[in-house]
Every structure is written in C-alpha cells, then in structure tokens.
Coordinates of C-alpha atoms in Angstrom, one line a residue:
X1 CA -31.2 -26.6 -43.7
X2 CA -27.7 -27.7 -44.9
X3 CA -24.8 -27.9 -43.6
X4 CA -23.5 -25.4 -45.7
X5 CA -26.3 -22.6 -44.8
X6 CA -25.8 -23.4 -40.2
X7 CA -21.8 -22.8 -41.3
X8 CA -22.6 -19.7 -42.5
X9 CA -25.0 -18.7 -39.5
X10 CA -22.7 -19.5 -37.0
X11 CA -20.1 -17.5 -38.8
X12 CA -22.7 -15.0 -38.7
X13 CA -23.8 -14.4 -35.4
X14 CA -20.9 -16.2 -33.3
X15 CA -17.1 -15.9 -35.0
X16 CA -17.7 -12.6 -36.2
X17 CA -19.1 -10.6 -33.7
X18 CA -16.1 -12.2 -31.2
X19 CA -13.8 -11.5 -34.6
X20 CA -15.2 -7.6 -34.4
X21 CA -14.8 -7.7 -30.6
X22 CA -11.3 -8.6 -30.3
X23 CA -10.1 -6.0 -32.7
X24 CA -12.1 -3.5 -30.8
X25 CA -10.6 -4.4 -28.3
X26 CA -6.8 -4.4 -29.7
X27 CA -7.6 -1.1 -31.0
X28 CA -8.7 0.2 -27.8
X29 CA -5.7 -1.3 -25.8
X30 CA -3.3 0.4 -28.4
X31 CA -4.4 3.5 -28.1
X32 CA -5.6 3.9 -24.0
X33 CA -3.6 0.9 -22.7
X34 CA -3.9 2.3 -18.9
X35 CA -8.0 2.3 -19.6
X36 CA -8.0 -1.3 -21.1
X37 CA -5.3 -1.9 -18.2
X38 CA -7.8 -0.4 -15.5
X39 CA -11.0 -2.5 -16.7
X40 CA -9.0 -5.7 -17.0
X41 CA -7.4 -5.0 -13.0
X42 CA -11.8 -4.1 -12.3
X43 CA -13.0 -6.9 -14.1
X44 CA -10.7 -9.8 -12.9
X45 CA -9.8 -8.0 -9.5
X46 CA -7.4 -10.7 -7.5
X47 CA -9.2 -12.3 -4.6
X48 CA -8.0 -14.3 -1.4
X49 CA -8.6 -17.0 1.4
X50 CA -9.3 -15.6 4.3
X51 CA -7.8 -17.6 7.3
X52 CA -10.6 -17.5 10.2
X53 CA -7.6 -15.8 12.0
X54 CA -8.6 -12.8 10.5
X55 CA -12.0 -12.5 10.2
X56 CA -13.1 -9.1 12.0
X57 CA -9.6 -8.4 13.4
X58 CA -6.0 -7.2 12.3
X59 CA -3.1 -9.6 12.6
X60 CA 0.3 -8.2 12.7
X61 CA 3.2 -10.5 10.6
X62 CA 6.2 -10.8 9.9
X63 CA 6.1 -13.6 7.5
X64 CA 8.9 -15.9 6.5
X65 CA 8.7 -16.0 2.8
X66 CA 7.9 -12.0 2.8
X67 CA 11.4 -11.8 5.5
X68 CA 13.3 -13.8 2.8
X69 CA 12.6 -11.6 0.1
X70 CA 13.1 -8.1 1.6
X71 CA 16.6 -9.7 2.7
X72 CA 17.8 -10.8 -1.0
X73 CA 16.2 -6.9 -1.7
X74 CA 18.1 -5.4 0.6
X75 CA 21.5 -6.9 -1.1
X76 CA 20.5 -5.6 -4.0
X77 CA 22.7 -2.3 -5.3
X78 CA 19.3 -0.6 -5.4
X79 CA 17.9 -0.8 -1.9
X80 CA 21.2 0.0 -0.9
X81 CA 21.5 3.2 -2.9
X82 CA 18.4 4.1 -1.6
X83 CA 17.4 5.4 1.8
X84 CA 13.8 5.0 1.6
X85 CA 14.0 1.2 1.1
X86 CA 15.9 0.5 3.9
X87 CA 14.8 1.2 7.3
X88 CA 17.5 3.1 9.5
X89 CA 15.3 1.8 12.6
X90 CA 16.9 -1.5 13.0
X91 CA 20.5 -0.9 13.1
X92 CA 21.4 -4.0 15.1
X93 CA 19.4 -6.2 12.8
X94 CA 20.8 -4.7 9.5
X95 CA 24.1 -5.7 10.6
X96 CA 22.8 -8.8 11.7
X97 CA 21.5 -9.0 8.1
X98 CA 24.7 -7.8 6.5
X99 CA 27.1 -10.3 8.6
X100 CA 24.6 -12.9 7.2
X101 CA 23.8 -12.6 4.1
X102 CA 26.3 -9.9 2.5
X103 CA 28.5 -13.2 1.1
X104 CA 25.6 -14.0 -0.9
X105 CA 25.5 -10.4 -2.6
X106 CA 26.2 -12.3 -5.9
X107 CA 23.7 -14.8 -6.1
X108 CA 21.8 -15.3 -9.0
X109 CA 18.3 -14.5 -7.5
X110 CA 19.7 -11.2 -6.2
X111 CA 21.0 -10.2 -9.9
X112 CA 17.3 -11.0 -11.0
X113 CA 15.7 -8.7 -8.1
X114 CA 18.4 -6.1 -9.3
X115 CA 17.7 -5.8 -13.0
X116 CA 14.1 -5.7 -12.0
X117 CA 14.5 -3.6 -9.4
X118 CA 16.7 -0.8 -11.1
X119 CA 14.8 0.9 -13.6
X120 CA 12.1 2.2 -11.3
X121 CA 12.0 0.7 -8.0
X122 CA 8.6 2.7 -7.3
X123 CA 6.7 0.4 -10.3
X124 CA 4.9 -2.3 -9.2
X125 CA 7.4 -4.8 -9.7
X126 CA 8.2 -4.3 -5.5
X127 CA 4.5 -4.3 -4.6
X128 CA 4.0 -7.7 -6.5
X129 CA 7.3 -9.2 -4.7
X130 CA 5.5 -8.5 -1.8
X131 CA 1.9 -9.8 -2.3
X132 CA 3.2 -13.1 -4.5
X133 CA 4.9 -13.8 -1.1
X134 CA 1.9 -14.5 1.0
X135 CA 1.3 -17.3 -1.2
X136 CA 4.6 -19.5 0.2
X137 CA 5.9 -20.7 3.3
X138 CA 9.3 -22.5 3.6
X139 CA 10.3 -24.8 5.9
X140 CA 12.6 -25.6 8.6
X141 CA 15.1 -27.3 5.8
X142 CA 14.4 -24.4 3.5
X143 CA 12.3 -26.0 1.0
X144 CA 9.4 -23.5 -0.4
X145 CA 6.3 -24.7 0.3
X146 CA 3.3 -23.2 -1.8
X147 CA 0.3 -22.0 -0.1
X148 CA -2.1 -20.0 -2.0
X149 CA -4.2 -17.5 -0.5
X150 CA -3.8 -14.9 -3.3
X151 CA -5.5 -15.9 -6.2
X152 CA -4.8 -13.7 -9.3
X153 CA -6.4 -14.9 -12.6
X154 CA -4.1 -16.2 -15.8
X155 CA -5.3 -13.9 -17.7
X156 CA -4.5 -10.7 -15.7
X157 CA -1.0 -12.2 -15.0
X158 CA -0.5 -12.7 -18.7
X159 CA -1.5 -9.1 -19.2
X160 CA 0.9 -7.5 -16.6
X161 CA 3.6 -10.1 -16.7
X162 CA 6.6 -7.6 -17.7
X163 CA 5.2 -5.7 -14.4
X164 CA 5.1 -8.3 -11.8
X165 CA 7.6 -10.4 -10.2
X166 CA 6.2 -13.8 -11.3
X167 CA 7.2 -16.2 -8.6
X168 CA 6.6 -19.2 -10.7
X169 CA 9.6 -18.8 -12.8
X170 CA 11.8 -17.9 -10.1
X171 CA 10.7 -20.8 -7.5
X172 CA 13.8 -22.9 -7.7
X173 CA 16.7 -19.8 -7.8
X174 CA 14.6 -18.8 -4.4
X175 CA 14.4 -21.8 -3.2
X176 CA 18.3 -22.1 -3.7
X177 CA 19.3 -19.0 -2.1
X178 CA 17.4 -20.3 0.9
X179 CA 19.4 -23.3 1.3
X180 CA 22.5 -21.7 0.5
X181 CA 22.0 -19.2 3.1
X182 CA 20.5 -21.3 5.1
X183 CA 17.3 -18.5 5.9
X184 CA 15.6 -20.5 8.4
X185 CA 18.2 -20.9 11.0
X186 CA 18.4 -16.9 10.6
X187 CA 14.9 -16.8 11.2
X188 CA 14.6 -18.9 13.9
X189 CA 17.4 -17.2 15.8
X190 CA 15.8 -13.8 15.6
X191 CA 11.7 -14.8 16.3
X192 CA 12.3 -13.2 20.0
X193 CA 12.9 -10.0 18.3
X194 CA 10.4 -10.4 15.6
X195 CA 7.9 -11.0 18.2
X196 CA 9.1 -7.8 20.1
X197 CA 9.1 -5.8 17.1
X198 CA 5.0 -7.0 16.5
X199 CA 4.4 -6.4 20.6
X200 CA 5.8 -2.9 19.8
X201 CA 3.6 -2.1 16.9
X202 CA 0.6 -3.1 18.5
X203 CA 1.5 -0.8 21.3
X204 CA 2.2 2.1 19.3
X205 CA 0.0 2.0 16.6
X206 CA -3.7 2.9 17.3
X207 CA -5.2 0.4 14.8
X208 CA -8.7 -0.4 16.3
X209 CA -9.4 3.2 16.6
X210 CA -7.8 4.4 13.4
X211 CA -10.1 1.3 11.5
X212 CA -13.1 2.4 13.3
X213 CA -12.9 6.0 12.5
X214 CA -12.6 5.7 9.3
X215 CA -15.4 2.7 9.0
X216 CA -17.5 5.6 10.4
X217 CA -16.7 8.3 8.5
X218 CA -16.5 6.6 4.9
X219 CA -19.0 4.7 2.3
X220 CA -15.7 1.5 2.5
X221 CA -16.4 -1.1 4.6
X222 CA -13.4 -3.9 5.0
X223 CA -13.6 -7.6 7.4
X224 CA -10.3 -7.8 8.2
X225 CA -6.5 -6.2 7.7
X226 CA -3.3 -8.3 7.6
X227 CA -0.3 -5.3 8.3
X228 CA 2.9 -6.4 7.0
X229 CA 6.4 -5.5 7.5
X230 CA 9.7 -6.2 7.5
X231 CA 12.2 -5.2 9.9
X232 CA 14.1 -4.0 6.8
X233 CA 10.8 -2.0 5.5
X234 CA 11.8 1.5 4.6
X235 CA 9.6 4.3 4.1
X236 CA 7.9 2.8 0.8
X237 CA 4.4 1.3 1.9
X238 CA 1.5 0.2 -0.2
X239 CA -2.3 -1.5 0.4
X240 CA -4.1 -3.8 -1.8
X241 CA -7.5 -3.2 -1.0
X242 CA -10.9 -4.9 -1.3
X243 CA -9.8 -8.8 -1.6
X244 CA -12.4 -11.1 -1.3
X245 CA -13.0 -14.6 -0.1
X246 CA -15.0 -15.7 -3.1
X247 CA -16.4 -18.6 -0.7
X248 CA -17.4 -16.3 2.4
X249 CA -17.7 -13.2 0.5
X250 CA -15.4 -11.2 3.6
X251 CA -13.6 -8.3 2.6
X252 CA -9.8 -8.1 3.4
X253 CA -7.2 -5.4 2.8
X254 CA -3.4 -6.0 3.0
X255 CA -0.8 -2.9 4.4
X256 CA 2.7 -3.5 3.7
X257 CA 4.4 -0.5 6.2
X258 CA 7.8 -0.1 8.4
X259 CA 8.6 -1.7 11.8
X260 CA 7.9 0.6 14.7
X261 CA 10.4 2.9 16.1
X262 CA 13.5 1.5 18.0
X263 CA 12.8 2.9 21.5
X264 CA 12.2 1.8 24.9
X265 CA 8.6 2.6 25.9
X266 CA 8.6 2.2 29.1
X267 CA 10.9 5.4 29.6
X268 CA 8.5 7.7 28.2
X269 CA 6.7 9.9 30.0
X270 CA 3.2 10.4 29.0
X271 CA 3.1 13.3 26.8
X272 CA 6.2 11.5 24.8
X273 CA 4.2 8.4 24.1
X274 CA 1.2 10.0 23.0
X275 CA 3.3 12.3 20.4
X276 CA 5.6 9.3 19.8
X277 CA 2.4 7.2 18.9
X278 CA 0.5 9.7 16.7
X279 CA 3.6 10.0 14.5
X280 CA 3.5 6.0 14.1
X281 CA -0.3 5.8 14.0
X282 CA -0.2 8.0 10.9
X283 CA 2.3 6.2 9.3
X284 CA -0.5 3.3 9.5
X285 CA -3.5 5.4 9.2
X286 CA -2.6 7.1 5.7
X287 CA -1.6 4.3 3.8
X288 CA -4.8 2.5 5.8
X289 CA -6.6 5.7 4.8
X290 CA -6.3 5.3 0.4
X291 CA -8.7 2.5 1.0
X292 CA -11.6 4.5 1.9
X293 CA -10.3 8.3 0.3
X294 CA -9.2 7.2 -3.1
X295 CA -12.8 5.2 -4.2
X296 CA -14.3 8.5 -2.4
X297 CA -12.2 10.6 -4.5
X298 CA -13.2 8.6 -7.8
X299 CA -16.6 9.4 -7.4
X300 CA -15.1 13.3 -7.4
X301 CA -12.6 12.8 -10.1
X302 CA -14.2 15.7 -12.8
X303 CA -14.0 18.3 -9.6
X304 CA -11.3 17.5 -8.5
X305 CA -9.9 17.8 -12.6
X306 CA -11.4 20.9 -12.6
X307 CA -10.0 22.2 -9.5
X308 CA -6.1 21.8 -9.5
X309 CA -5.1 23.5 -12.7
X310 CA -1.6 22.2 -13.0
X311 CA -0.6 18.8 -10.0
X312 CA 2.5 20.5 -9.8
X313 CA 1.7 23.4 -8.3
X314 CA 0.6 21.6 -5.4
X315 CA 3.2 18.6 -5.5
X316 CA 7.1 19.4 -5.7
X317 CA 7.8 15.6 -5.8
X318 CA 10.8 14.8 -7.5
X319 CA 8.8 11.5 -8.0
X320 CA 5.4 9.6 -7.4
X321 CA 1.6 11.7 -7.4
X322 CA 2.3 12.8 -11.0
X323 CA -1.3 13.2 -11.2
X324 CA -4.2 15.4 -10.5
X325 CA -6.2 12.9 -8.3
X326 CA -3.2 11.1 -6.8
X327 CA -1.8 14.4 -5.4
X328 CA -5.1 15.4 -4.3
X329 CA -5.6 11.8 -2.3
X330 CA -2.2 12.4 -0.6
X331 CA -3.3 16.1 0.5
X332 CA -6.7 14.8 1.8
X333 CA -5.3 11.5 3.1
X334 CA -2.8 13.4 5.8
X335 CA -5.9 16.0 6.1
X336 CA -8.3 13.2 7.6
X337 CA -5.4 12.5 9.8
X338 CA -5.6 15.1 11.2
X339 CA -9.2 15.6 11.8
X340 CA -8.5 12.0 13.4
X341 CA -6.1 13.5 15.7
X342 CA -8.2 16.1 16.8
X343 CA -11.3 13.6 18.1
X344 CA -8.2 11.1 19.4
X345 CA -5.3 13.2 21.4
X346 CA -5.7 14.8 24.4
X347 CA -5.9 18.5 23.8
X348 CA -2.7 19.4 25.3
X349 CA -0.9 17.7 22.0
X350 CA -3.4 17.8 19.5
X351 CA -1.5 21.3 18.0
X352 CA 1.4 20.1 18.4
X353 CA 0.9 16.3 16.8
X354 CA -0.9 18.3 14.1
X355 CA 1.8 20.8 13.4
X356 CA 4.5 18.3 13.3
X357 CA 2.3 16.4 10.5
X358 CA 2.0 19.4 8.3
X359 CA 5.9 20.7 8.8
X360 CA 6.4 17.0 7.5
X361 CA 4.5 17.4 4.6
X362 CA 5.4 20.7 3.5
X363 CA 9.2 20.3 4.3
X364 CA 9.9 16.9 3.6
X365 CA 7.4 15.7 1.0
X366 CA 7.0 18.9 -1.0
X367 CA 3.1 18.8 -0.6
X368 CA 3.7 22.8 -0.6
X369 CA 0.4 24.0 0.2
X370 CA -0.5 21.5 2.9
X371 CA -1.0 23.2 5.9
X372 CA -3.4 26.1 4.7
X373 CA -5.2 22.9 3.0
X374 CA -5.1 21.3 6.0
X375 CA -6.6 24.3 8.3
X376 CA -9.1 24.7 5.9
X377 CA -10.5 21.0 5.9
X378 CA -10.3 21.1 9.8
X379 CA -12.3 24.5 9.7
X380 CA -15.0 22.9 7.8
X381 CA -14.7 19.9 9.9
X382 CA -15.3 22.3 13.1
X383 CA -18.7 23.1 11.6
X384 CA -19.9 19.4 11.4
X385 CA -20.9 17.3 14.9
X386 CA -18.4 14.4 15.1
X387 CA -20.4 12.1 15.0
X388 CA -22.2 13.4 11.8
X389 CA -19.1 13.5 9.9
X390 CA -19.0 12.0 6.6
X391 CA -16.2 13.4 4.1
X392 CA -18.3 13.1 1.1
X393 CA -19.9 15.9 3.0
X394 CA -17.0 17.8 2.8
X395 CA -15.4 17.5 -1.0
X396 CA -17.4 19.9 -2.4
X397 CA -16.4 22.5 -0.2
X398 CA -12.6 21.6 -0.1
X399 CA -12.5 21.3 -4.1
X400 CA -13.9 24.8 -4.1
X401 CA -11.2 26.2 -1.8
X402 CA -8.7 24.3 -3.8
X403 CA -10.3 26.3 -7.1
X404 CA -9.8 30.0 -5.2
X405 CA -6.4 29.1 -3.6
X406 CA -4.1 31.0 -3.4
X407 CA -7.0 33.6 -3.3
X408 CA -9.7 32.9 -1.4
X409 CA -11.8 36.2 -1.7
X410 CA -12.1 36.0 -5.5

C-alpha cells in the first residue's frame, strides 16, 4: 500500500472523526454551556489525598493558609458591606483582626480579592478561595509552602479559570502580604483560642449522630469529613462532596461552615444546651445534608420539574435557589432536619427546636411555605418505623403534596 493511500486512511478514520468531534463539541458548548460545563465537572471530578487522620472520622480545622485568606477577605470592601460574610460571633477576634491587619487594607492582594469578589460574591470564586487553600501551608517565617491534597485536572481549571481563584498566579502577592503582616505571629498568638473555638464546636455540634443518621437513611455513603471554618466565617457555607483518594479509593467530603456560638457552656442549664445545640447542629447538618439530598433529588429531577410550577412561589430569595430543584433541596434539606430532631431531642424540646427551625425559614429565608411542607414530610415520616426510614421512600409522596399545595383536597 503507499504511502499516499495509509495518509489518506488515517485521515479517514483518525483526524476526522476527532475533527467532527470537536466541533460537536464547540457546538454543543455554545449553545448549553452549563450541560457541557456539568459533564466536564462529572467527567474530571477533582480528587484528594486523604491523610490517615481522617479516614472514618471528622477532623475539625482551622487551617493556616484557609485563616490567612478569610483575613485579607475580610478587608475587602465587600465582606465588609456584607453581613453574611462576616461572622458577628467573634467580636473580640474581629477587632483583634481589624487592629492587625486594617493597615494593610490597601495591599495589592486585597485589591485582587476585591475585584473578584465584587460582582457576585455568591459565585464560585469564594468557594474556590477556600478549597485551593487546603493545598498550602506557610511557615513560621511566612513563606508558602505547597502541599497538594486537592488535585483538580488542567483541563477543568482551564475550562473554569475566569471562575476560580487560581492560586498559582497569585502565590507571590500572598506570600507578600504574609510577610508584610507578618500572619504567623498573629496566628500563633491566638492558637489557645482557635483551639477553644474547635473544643466548642465539637461540644455543640452533634456530628457523629448527624453523619450516622443520614448514612442510614440515604443511598450516599462518605469515609471521612474535614469541617472547616474560620473564626471570621459568616453565614455563607458550602460542601464539596464525593472526593476521592484515587490510591485508596476512600470517599471524603469537605464543609466550609461558621465558628460556634460565643457562649459559656458551662452556665447553661440543660434545656438551654440542648436548644442551643440543635440550632448549631443544623447549621452543620444541612449543609452536611446536600450531600446525600441533592444526588437523591437528581434521581427525582422530572417530578420535582413537574411539581413546582413557578420556584418562586416557594422561594422569596432576593438571591441564590433560582431554580426548581435547588429550592426544592433547601425545603427538604431543613425538612430531614427535622425528622432528625424528632428521633434525637428529648421530647420536651423537640416542638420547640422544630418550631424555631421553621419560623427561621419562613421569616428569615423566605422559604414561604416551609412549615406546612415541613408538617407534611414529618406526617409521612410518622407512618414509617425509624428504623425503616429511607427518604427515597418518601419523594413521591412529598412531590405530590407539593403538586396539590396550596390545595390539598383537589
């Protein structure tokens, strides 16, 4: 065979099927970038090192690099314009921050966060500053020290890059406002209360019974959680879920939620410590809860299309859930809560722990139709054995209700 013939075989049945591909593909991605956007996230999903720290447990950190950043966020005109990035919890420590720190307000790195923070603080550009983080350490003379344990692929990064906060390109202006601040000296000073503030969670926060709950009650099944915060952590949290240790094959999920709340535990009396916990417990529990109700949820997503006519007549958010299926995860991820806090509380506070959930919702969150969702899912919840709950077991009926509400009887 010649030459000339194998050139034009290869052509053939190699460059111009991947010629044909690609445009596909280009095509595709112009004209449903979320779905080519959504398959590229599936298909190159990041992964991690798991420590053997955390295999089979929680660890609850404040890290240093993670500290560093939410401090140079916080000086940024658009944490400080906004309540829900900013914890009011710490008061002490946010001055402690502001005496600090505040000279530094015009330091190049905190310009950067601030143009990337200002159109839309919400986007994933704060959820990337956070994960990115976990991937340095800095030392005791303030010198960044990389230490991968997140592993996102080129590709991906390339893809989203006007999204993310790419540390790469920002490593020496970071590295500078360290030194020039001289971070590590702050953080040293303050590990007693860092420590205190981790003690505190861990006291507060029912994580062990929350995780196993909702390992019990869902198809999800996760190895390990690393919870995150920052003294400085307002009321924004996120999860990345599902990472896996490519050698090991473990599952881990990260939770990036607020410090505890600023009070002395030793003064309560019982029935204040059980209330004072299930408020912080759910704080943890629904952002730990997307990981098992929103893959649930997918499997649901044409009923649960077909069963809110218009998102906003459920959801009076000024921002955020401006979806079908993410309002319907926030309604049902406060709704397991609850069915969590009637097996868990004693049933002198159960009401009352529940009540205050749904007066949250309704009142502050705009989740208008919450509590009559909510009675309805712990009615049908009342007809199963605990122990033989399993929400998938209870979607159906819930979406149905959602079709006939406001009017049940029709």
């Amino acid at each position: 065979m010649s030459i000339k013939k194998i050139i034009k075989r290869i052509v053939k049945w190699v460059v111009l099927p991947i010629i044909v591909f690609s445009l596909l593909i280009t095509i595709t991605y112009l004209i449903k970038p979320k779905l080519m956007e959504d398959i590229a996230i599936e298909l190159l999903y990041p992964k991690v090192t798991i420590a053997k720290e955390y295999s089979d447990s929680y660890k609850i950190e404040i890290p240093k690099m993670y500290e560093l950043m939410y401090i140079a966020c916080s000086l940024t005109e658009t944490f400080q314009n906004d309540s829900n990035l900013i914890s009011k919890r710490v008061p002490k420590y946010l001055n402690d921050v502001k005496s600090h720190f505040s000279k530094f307000k015009n330091h190049d790195l905190i310009q950067v966060l601030e143009d990337k923070l200002k159109p839309n603080p919400y986007s994933q550009i704060q959820p990337t500053i956070r994960f990115f983080s976990l991937n340095y350490e800095i030392d005791d003379t303030n010198t960044l020290v990389h230490n991968e344990v997140f592993h996102v692929n080129k590709l991906l990064i390339k893809l989203f890059k006007d999204k993310l906060f790419y540390y790469a390109e920002y490593e020496d202006l970071i590295e500078d406002f360290a030194k020039a601040t001289d971070f590590s000296k702050f953080y040293k000073e303050h590990q007693s209360y860092y420590q205190k503030l981790i003690t505190d969670f861990d006291q507060l926060c029912d994580i062990k019974v929350s995780w196993n709950f909702l390992e019990n009650r869902f198809t999800e099944s996760y190895n390990s959680y690393r919870i995150i915060f920052s003294p400085l952590t307002g009321g924004f949290h996120n999860t990345l879920p599902g990472l896996k240790d490519k050698e090991t094959g473990l599952q881990q999920t990260w939770l990036f939620v607020s410090a505890p709340p600023n009070i002395e535990i030793d003064t309560l009396t019982k029935d204040e410590l059980e209330i004072i916990k299930s408020k912080f417990t759910r704080e943890l529990f629904t952002e730990m809860n997307h990981n098992y109700v929103n893959p649930l949820s997918d499997t649901f997503s044409k009923s649960i299309e077909s069963s809110i006519m218009d998102y906003s007549d459920w959801n009076k958010q000024k921002r955020g859930y401006n979806s079908k299926i993410s309002t319907f995860n926030e309604y049902m991820t406060w709704g397991v809560f609850s069915i969590f806090a009637k097996e868990t509380y004693s049933e002198k506070n159960r009401d009352t722990i529940i009540s205050i959930q749904e007066k949250f919702m309704v009142e502050n969150r705009k989740f208008i139709h919450f509590k009559a969702f909510n009675r309805e899912l712990i009615r049908l919840s009342n007809n199963i054995n605990d122990d033989d709950l399993h929400f998938q077991n209870i979607y159906s009926d819930i979406l149905k209700w959602m079709r006939k509400y406001p009017n049940p009887e029709n």
